Short mmCIF file of C-alpha atoms in Angstrom, two decimals:
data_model
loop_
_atom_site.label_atom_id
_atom_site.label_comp_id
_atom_site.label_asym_id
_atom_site.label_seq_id
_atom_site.Cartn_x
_atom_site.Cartn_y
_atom_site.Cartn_z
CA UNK A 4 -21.47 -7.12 -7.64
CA UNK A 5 -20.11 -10.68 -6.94
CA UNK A 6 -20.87 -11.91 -3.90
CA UNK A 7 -18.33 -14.39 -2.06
CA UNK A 8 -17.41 -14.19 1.57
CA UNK A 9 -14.18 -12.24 0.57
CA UNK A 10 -15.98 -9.40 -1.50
CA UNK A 11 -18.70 -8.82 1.08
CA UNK A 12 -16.40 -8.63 3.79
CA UNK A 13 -14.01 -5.99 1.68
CA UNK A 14 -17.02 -4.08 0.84
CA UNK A 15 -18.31 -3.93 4.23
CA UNK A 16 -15.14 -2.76 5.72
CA UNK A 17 -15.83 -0.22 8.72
CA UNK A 18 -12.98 1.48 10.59
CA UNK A 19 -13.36 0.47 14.29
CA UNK A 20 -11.56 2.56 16.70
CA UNK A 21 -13.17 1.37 20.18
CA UNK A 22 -11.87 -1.93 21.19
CA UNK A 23 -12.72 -4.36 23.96
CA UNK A 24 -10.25 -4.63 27.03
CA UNK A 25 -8.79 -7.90 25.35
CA UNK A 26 -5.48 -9.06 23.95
CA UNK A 27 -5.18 -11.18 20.80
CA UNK A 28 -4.04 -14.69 21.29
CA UNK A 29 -0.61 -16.16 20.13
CA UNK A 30 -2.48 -18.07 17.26
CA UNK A 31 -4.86 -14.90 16.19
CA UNK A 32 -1.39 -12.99 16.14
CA UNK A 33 0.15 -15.98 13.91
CA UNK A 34 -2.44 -15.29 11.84
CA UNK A 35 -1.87 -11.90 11.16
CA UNK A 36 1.64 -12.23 10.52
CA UNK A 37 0.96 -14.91 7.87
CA UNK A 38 -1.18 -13.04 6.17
CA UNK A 39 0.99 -9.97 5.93
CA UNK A 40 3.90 -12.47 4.87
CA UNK A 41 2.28 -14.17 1.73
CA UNK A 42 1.69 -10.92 0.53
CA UNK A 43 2.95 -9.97 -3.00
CA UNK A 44 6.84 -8.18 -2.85
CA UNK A 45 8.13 -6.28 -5.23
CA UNK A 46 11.16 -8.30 -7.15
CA UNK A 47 10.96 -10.57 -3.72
CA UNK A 48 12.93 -7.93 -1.76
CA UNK A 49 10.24 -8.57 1.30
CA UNK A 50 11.11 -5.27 2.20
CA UNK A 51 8.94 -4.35 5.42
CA UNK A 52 9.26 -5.29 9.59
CA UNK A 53 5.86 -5.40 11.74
CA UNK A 54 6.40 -4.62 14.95
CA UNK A 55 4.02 -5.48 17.85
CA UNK A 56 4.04 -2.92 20.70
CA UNK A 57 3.01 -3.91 23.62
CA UNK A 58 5.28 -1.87 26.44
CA UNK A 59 3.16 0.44 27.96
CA UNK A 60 5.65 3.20 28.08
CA UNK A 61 6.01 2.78 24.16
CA UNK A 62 2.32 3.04 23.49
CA UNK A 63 1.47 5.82 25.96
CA UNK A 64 4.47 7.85 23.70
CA UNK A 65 2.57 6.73 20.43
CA UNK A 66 -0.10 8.15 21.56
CA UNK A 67 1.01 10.92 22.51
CA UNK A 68 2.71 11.70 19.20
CA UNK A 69 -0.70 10.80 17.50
CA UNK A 70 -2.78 12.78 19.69
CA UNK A 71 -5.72 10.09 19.72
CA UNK A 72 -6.86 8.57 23.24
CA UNK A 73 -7.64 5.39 21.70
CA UNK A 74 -4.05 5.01 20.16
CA UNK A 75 -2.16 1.86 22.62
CA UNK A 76 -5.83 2.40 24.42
CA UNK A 77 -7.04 -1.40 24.06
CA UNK A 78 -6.56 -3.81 22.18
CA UNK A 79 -3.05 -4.73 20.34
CA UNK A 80 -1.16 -1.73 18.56
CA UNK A 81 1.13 -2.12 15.47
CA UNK A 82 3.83 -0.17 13.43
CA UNK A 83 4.39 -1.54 9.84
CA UNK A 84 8.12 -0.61 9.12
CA UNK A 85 9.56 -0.13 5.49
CA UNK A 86 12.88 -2.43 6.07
CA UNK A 87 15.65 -2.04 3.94
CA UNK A 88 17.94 -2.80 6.54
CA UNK A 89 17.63 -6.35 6.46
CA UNK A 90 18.61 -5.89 2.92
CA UNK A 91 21.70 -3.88 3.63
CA UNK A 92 22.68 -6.35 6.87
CA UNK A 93 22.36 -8.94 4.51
CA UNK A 94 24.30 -7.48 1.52
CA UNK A 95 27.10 -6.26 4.03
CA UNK A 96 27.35 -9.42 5.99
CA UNK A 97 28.51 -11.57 3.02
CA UNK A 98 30.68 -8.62 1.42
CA UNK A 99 28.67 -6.68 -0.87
CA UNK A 100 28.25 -2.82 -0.80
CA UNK A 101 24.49 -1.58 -0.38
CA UNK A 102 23.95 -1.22 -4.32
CA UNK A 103 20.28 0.31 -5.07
CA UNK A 104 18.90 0.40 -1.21
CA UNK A 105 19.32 4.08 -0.61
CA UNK A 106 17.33 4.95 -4.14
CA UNK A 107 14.57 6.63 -4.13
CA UNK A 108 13.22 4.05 -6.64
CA UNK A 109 13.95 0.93 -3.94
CA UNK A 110 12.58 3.05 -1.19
CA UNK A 111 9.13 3.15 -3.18
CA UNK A 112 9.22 -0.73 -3.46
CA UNK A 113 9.52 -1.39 0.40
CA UNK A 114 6.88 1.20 1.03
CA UNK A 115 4.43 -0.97 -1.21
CA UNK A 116 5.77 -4.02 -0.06
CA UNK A 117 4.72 -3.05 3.54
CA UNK A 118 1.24 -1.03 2.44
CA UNK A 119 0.21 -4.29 0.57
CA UNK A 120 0.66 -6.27 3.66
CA UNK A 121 -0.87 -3.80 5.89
CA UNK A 122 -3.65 -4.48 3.81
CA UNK A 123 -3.81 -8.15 4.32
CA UNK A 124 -3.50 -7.79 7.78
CA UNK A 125 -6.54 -5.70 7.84
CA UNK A 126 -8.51 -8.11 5.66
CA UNK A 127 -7.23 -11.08 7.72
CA UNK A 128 -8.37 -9.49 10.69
CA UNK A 129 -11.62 -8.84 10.09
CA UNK A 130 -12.43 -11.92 8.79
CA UNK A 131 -11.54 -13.32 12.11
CA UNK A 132 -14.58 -11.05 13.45
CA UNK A 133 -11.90 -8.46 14.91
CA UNK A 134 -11.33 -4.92 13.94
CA UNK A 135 -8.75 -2.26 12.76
CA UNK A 136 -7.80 1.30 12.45
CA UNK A 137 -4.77 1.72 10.13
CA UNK A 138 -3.25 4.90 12.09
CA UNK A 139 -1.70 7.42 9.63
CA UNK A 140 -1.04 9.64 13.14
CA UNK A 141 1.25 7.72 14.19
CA UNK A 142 3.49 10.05 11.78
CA UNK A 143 2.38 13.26 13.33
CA UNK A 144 6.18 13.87 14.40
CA UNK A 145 8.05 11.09 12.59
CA UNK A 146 11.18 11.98 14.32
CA UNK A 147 9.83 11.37 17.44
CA UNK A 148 8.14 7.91 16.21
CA UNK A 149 11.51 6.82 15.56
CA UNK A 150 13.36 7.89 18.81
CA UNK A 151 10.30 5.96 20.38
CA UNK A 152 10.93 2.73 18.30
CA UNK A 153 14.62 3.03 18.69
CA UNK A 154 15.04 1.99 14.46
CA UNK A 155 17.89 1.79 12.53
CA UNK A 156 19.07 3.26 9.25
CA UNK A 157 17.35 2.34 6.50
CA UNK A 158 13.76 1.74 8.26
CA UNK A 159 10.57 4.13 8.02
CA UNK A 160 7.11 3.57 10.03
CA UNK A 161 4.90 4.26 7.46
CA UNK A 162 1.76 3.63 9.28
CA UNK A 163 0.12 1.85 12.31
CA UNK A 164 -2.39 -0.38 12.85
CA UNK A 165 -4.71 -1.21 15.82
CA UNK A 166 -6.98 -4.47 16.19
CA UNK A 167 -9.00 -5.71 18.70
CA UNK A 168 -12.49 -7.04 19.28
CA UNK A 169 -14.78 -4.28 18.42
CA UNK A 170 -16.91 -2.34 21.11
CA UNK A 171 -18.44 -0.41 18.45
CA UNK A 172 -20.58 -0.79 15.45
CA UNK A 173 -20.57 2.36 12.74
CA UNK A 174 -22.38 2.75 9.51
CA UNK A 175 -20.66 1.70 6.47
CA UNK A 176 -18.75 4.74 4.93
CA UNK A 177 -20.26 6.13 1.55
CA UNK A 178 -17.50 6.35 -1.24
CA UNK A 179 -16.94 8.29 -4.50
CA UNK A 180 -19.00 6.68 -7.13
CA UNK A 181 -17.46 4.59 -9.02
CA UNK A 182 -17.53 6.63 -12.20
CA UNK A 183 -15.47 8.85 -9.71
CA UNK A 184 -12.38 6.65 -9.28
CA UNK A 185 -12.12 4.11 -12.04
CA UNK A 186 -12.17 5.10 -15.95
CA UNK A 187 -12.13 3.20 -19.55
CA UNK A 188 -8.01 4.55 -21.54
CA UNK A 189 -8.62 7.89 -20.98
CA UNK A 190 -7.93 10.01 -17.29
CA UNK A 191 -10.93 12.68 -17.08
CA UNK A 192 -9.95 15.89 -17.95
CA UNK A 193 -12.59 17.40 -17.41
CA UNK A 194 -13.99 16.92 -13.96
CA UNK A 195 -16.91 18.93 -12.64
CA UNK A 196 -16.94 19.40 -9.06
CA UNK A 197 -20.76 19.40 -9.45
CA UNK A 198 -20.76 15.70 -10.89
CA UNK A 199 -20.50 15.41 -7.32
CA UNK A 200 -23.38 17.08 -6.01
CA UNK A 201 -25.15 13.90 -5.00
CA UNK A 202 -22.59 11.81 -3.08
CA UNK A 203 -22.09 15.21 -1.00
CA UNK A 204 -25.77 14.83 0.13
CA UNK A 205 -24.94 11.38 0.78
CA UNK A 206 -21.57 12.26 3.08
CA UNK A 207 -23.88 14.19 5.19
CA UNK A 208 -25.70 11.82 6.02
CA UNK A 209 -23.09 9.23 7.22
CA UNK A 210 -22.95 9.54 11.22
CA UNK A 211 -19.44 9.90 12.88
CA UNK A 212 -19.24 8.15 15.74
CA UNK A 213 -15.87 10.29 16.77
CA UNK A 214 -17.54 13.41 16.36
CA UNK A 215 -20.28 12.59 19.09
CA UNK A 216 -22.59 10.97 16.69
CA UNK A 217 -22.75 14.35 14.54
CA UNK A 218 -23.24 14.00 11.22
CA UNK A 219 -20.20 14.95 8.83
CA UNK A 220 -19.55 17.69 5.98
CA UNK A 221 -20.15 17.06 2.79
CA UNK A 222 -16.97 15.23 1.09
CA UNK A 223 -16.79 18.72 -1.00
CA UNK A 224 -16.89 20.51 1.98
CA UNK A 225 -13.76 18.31 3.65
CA UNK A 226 -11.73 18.37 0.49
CA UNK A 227 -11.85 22.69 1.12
CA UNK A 228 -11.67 22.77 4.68
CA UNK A 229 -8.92 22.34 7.58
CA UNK A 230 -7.57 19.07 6.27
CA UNK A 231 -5.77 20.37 3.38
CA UNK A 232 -5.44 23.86 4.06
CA UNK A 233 -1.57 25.16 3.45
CA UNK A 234 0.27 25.29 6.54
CA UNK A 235 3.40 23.93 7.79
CA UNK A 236 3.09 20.95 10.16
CA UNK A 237 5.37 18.72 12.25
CA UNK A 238 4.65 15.60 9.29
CA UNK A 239 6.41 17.78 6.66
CA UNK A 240 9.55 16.60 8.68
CA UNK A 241 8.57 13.33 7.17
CA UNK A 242 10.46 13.98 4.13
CA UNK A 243 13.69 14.86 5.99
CA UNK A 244 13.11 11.95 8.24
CA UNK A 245 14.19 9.99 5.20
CA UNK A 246 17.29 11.42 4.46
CA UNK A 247 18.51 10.97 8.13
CA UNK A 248 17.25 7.14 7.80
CA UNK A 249 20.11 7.23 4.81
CA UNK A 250 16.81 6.34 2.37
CA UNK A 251 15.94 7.92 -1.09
CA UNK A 252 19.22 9.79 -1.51
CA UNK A 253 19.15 10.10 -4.80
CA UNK A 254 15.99 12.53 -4.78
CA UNK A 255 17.21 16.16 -6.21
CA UNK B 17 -3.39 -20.46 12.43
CA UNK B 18 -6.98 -19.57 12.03
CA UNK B 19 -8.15 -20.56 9.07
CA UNK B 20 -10.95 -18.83 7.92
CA UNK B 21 -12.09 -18.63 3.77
CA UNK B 22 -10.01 -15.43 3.82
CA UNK B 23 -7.32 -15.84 6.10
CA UNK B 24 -6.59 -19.19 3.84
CA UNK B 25 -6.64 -17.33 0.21
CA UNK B 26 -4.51 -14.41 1.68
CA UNK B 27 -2.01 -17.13 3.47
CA UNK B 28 -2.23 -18.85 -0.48
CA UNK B 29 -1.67 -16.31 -2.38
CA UNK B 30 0.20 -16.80 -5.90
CA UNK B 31 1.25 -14.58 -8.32
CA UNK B 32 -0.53 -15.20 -11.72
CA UNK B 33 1.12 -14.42 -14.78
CA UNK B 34 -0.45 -16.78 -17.34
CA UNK B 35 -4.42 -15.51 -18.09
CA UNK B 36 -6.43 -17.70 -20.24
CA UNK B 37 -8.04 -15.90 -23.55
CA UNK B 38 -10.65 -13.98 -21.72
CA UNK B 39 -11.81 -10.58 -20.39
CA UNK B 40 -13.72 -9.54 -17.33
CA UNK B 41 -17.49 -9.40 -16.88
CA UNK B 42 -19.13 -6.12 -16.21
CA UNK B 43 -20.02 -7.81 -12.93
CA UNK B 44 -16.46 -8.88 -12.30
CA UNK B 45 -15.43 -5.55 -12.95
CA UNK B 46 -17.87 -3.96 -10.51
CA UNK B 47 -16.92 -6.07 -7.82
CA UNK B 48 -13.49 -5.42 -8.21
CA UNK B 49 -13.83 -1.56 -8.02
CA UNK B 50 -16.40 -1.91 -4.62
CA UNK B 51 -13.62 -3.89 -3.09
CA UNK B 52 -11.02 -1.01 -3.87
CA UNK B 53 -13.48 1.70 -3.41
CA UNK B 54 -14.61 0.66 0.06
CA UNK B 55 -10.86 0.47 0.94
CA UNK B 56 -9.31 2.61 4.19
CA UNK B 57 -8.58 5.79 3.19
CA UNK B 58 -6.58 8.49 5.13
CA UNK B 59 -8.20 11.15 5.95
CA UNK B 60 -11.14 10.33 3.81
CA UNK B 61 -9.22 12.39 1.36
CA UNK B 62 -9.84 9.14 -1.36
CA UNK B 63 -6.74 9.99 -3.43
CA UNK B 64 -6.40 7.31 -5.98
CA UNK B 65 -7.99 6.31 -8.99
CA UNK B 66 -8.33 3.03 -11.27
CA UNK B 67 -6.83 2.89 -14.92
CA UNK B 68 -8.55 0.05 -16.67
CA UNK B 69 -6.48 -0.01 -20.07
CA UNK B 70 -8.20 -1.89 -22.95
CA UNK B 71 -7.35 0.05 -26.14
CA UNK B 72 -4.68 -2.08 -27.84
CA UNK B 73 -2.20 0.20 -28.70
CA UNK B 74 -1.66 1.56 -24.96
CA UNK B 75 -1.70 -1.94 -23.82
CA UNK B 76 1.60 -2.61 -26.08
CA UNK B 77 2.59 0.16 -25.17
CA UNK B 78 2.84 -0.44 -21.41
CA UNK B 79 4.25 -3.93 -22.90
CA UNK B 80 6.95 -2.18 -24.16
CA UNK B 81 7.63 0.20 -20.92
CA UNK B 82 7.76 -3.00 -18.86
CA UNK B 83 9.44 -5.51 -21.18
CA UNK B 84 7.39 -8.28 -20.20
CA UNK B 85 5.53 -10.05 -22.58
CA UNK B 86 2.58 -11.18 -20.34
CA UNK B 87 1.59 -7.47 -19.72
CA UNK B 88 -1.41 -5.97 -21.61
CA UNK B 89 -1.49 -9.76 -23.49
CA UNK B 90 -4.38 -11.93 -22.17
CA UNK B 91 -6.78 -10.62 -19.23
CA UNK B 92 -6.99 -7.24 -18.09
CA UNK B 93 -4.95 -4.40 -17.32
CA UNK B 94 -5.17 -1.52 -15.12
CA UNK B 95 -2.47 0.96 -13.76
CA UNK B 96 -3.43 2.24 -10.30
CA UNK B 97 -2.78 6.14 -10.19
CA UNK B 98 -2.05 8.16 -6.49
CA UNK B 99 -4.59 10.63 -7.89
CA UNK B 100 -4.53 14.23 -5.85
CA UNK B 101 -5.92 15.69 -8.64
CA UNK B 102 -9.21 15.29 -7.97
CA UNK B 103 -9.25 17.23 -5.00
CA UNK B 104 -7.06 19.75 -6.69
CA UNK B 105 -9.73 20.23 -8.89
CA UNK B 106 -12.32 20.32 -6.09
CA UNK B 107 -10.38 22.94 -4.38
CA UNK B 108 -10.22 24.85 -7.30
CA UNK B 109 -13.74 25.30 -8.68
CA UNK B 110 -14.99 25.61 -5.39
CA UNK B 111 -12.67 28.70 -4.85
CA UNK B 112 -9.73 27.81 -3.31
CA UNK B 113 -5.98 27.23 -3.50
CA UNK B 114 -4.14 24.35 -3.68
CA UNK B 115 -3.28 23.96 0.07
CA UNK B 116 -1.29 21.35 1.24
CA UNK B 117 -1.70 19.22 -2.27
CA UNK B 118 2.15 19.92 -3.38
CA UNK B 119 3.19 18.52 0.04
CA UNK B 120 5.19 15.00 0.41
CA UNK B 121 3.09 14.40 3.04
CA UNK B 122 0.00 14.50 0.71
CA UNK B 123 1.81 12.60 -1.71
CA UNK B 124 2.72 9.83 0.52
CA UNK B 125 -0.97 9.39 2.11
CA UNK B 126 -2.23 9.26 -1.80
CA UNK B 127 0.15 6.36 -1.98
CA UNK B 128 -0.94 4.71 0.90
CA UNK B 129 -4.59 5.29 -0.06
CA UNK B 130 -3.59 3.50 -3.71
CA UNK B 131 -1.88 0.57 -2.62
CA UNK B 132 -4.27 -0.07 0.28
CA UNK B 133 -7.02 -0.31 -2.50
CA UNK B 134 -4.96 -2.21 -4.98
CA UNK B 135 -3.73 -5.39 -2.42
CA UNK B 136 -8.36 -5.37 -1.52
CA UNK B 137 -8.65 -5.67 -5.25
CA UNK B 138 -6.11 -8.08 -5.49
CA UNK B 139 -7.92 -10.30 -2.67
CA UNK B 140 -11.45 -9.99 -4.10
CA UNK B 141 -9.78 -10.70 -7.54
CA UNK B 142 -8.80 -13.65 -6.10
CA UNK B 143 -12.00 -14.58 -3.88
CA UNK B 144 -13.81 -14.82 -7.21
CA UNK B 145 -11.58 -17.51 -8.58
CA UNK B 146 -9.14 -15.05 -10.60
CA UNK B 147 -5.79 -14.54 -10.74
CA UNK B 148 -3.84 -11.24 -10.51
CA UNK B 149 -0.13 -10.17 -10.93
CA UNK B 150 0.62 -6.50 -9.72
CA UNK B 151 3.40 -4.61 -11.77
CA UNK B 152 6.17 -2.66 -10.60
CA UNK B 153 7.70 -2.70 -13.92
CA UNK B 154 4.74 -0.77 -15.62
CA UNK B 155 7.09 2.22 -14.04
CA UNK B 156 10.35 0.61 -15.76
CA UNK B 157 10.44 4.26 -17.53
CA UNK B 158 7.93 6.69 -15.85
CA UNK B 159 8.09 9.43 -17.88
CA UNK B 160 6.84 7.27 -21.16
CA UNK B 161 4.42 5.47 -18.82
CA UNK B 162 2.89 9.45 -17.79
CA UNK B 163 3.03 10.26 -21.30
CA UNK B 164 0.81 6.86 -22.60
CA UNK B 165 -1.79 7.20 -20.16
CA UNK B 166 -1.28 11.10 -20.88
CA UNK B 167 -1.80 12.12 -17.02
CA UNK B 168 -2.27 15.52 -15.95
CA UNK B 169 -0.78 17.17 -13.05
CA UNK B 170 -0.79 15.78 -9.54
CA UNK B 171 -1.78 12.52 -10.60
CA UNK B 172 1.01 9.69 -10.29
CA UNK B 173 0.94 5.97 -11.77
CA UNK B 174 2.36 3.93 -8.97
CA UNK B 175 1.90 0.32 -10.29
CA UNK B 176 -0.07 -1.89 -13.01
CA UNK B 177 -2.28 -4.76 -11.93
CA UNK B 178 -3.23 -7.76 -14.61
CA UNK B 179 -6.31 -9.88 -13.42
CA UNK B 180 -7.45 -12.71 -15.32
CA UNK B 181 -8.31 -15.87 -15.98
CA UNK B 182 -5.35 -18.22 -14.44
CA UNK B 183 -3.33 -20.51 -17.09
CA UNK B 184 -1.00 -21.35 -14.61
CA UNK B 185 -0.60 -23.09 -11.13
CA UNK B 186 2.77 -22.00 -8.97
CA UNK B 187 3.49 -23.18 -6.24
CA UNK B 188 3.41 -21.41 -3.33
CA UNK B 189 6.46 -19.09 -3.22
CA UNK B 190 8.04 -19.55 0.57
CA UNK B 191 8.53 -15.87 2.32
CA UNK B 192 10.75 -15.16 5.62
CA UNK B 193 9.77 -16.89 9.02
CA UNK B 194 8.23 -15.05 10.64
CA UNK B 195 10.49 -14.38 13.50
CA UNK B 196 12.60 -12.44 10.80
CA UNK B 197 9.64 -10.07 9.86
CA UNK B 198 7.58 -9.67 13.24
CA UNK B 199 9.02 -7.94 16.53
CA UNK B 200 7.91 -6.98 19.75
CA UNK B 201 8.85 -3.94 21.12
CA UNK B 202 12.34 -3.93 19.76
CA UNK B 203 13.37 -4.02 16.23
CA UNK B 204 16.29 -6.35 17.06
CA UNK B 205 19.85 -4.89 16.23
CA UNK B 206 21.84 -7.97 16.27
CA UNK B 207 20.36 -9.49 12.85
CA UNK B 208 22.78 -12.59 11.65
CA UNK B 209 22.82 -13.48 7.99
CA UNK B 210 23.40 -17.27 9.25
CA UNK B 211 19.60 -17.35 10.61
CA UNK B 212 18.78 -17.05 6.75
CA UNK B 213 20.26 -20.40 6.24
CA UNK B 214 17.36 -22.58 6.58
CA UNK B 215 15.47 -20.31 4.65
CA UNK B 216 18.17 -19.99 1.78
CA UNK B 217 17.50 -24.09 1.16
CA UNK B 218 13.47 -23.82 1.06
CA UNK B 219 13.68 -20.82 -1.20
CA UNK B 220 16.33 -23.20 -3.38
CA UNK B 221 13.80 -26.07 -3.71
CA UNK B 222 10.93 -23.18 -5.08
CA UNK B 223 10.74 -23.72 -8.92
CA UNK B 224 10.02 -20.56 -10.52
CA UNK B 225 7.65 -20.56 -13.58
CA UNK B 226 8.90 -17.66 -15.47
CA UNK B 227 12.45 -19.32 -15.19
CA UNK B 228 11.53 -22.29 -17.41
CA UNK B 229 11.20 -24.32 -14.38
CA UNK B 230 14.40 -24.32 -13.22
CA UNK B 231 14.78 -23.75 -9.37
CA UNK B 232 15.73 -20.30 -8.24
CA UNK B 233 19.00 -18.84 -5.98
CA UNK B 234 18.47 -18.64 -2.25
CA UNK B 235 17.17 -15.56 -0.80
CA UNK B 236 20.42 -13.93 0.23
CA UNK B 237 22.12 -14.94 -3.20
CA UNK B 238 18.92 -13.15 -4.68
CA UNK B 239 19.73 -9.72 -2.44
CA UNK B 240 23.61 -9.61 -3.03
CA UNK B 241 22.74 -10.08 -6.77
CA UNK B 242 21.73 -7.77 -9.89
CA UNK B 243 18.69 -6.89 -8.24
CA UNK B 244 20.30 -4.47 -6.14
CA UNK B 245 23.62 -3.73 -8.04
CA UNK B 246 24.58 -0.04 -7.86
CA UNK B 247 23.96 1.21 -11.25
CA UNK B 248 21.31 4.02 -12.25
CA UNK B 249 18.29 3.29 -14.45
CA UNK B 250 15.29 4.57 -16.22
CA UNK B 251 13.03 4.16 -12.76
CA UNK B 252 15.70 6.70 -10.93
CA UNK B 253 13.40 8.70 -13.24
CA UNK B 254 10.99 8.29 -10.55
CA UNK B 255 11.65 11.36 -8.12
CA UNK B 256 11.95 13.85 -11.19
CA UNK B 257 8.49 12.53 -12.62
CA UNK B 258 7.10 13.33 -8.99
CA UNK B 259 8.60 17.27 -9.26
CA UNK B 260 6.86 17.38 -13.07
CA UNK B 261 3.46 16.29 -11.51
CA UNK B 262 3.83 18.58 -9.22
CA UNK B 263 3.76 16.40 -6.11
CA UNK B 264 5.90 16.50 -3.16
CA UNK B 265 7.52 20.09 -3.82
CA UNK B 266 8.75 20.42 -0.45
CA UNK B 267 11.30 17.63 -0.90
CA UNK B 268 14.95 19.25 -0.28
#
C-alpha cells in the first residue's frame, strides 16, 4: 500500500458513535460543506441538500425514529437529502415543465450525487481529528423522517450523519479480503463460502464497543442471522416513500 | 476553512478525463482497493464489489455503451457493482434462504455501501497524485453493460470509474454557494431562481475542456436544457434491469 496522509487516514477509518459534549464551529462546519460541494455530480445536476439539525425537538424525533440513544445525543447531527426540487423550482420558475426529474434513472443520479458527498464529508471530517457515524437508521420509518423534516416533493433523506469530537477509540474494523471484493474481467462465479473461513476467525475477534465490549459473530455468521432474515419492516415503506415524494415514477 | 492536506484535495477536486499512456502499479492498485475496502458500510453487510476491466475487447465495449471516447482508452477502468450476491451466496451454502436480499431496502443500502467506497477511492486516487473521472454513462444502456461484464443475479453495475495518469489540468469547476445546498433545521420553501444569478455568471466564465474550450451555459440554462428534456432513453432501462437481477422485488 501507498502511504500518503489521505490513504492512511481512509484506511484507518473507525466509526465513532460517542461524541464529546461540543458543537462544531462556524468555520469546521464551512468546512464540511465545502467538501461535500466540490464533490463530483452526475451531468452537474448537484442534485443533493445537507441539512444541519440542531432543534432539539427535531433530533429527539430522529432519534426516536432511529432507535439509537446516541442519535442528536452530542455532537452535530446531519440529514443528506437527494434534491431534485431545486431542479424542478428551477425548471418551473423560468417556464419549463419538469422533463426527466421524476425518472427513476434521474432519481439514481441525485442519490449518488448526495452518497459521494456524504463521503467527503466523512473524509473531511476526520481529517480535522473529528469523527462520524453515517446513520442508515435514520430511515427506520421514512415517512416519519419526512413529516419530521417537513420536505418537499421531490426530496429523499437517504442517510444521516453525526460528527463530533470523539470520546471513544475502537479497533479498526477487519474487511473482506481483497480477493473478496475486487476481481481482474471476470465476476466470480464460483464463490465458496469457505474461501472465507479465515476472515470469519478474524471478525470474531474485532471487539464491539456497542455490544458492551463483546466480541462479534463471525461475518458468516451475520450475513445468516437477524440482519437479513425475511420479514416485513417499517423501511420497506421506503420504496413507497418515493412515489409520494413524486420521484422514480416511471418504475413498473 | 480549515485547510488540512485532505480537506484541500477534496475542496480541489477536478474531474480528469485525459490519462497519460500508462497503467497502475500493483501497489497503486492495492492502495486503491484498502481505501474502498475500509469504507463505511451499513450494516457491515459489505455489499459491493470492484470491476477492474483490462481485457481490450470489454474495454471497447463499455466505450461503445457510453459513447465517450476517453473510456476504457488510456488508464484504468473499473465498474463498481452493488454486489448482494455475495451474501446470497453465503446464505445459501450455509443453509438458508434468501431473506431480505430481494428487498429495495437491501438494494438501496448495497448502493450506498458502493458509492461510499467509490468517492474513498476516488480521494486516495487522488492523494497519490492521480486523476479519476467516475462514469454515469457506463449505464447509458444497462442491459448491454450486464451482459459485457456478464453479471449474475443480484449483482448491479452502478457506475464506471477511470483513474490514471492526468494529461489534463481544468480548472476548478465552481458548484452552488453554499447557502443554496446547506440548511438548518428547515429545508427552506421559498427558493427564488433570481438567487442563482450570481452564480449563473461564475459558472459562464468556467471553460469546459471537453467543449473545445469554449465557456459553458449558466447553471440554470444547463437545468432547463437537454439534460433534463422529457424524452425516454436507453437508461429508463434502469428499473427493469433491477427486476432481472432480481433486486428490489417489492417495488409496486
Amino acid at each position: 500500500m501507498i502511504h500518503t496522509t489521505t490513504t492512511d487516514l481512509i484506511a484507518n477509518h473507525r466509526t465513532i458513535r460517542s461524541f464529546k459534549d461540543q458543537t462544531l464551529s462556524p468555520e469546521q462546519l464551512e468546512t464540511l460543506y465545502t467538501a461535500a460541494s466540490h464533490t463530483s455530480t452526475s451531468m452537474f445536476l448537484q442534485q443533493f441538500s445537507i441539512l444541519h439539525v440542531t432543534d432539539l425537538a427535531k433530533r429527539a424525533a430522529i432519534r426516536a425514529i432511529s432507535g439509537q440513544q446516541y442519535i442528536g445525543a452530542n455532537g452535530d447531527l446531519f440529514v443528506y437529502i437527494v434534491d431534485l426540487h431545486r431542479n424542478q423550482q428551477i425548471r418551473q420558475q423560468l417556464g419549463f415543465d419538469d422533463g426527466r426529474l421524476h425518472t427513476f434513472d434521474v432519481f439514481m443520479q441525485g442519490v449518488e450525487d448526495t452518497v459521494l458527498a456524504l463521503q467527503n464529508t466523512v473524509t473531511a471530517a476526520e481529517s480535522m481529528g473529528l469523527g462520524a457515524v453515517i446513520l442508515g437508521s435514520v430511515n427506520d420509518d421514512p415517512e416519519q423522517l419526512v413529516k419530521v423534516l417537513n420536505l418537499p416533493a421531490l426530496t429523499f433523506p437517504i442517510l444521516g450523519l453525526q460528527v463530533g469530537v470523539p470520546n471513544q477509540e475502537p479497533q479498526l474494523k477487519p474487511r473482506l479480503p481483497i480477493n473478496q471484493i475486487a476481481f481482474e474481467n471476470e465476476y466470480p462465479r464460483d464463490f465458496d463460502v469457505r474461501s472465507l473461513a479465515d476472515y470469519d476467525k478474524i471478525v470474531q475477534t474485532y471487539y464491539d464497543l456497542r455490544n458492551a465490549n463483546r466480541r462479534i459473530d463471525s461475518f458468516t455468521k451475520q450475513i445468516t442471522g437477524s440482519k437479513l432474515t425475511k420479514q416485513t419492516i417499517e423501511r420497506d415503506k421506503l420504496a413507497g416513500l418515493l412515489k409520494h415524494q413524486g420521484l422514480a415514477l416511471d418504475w413498473q
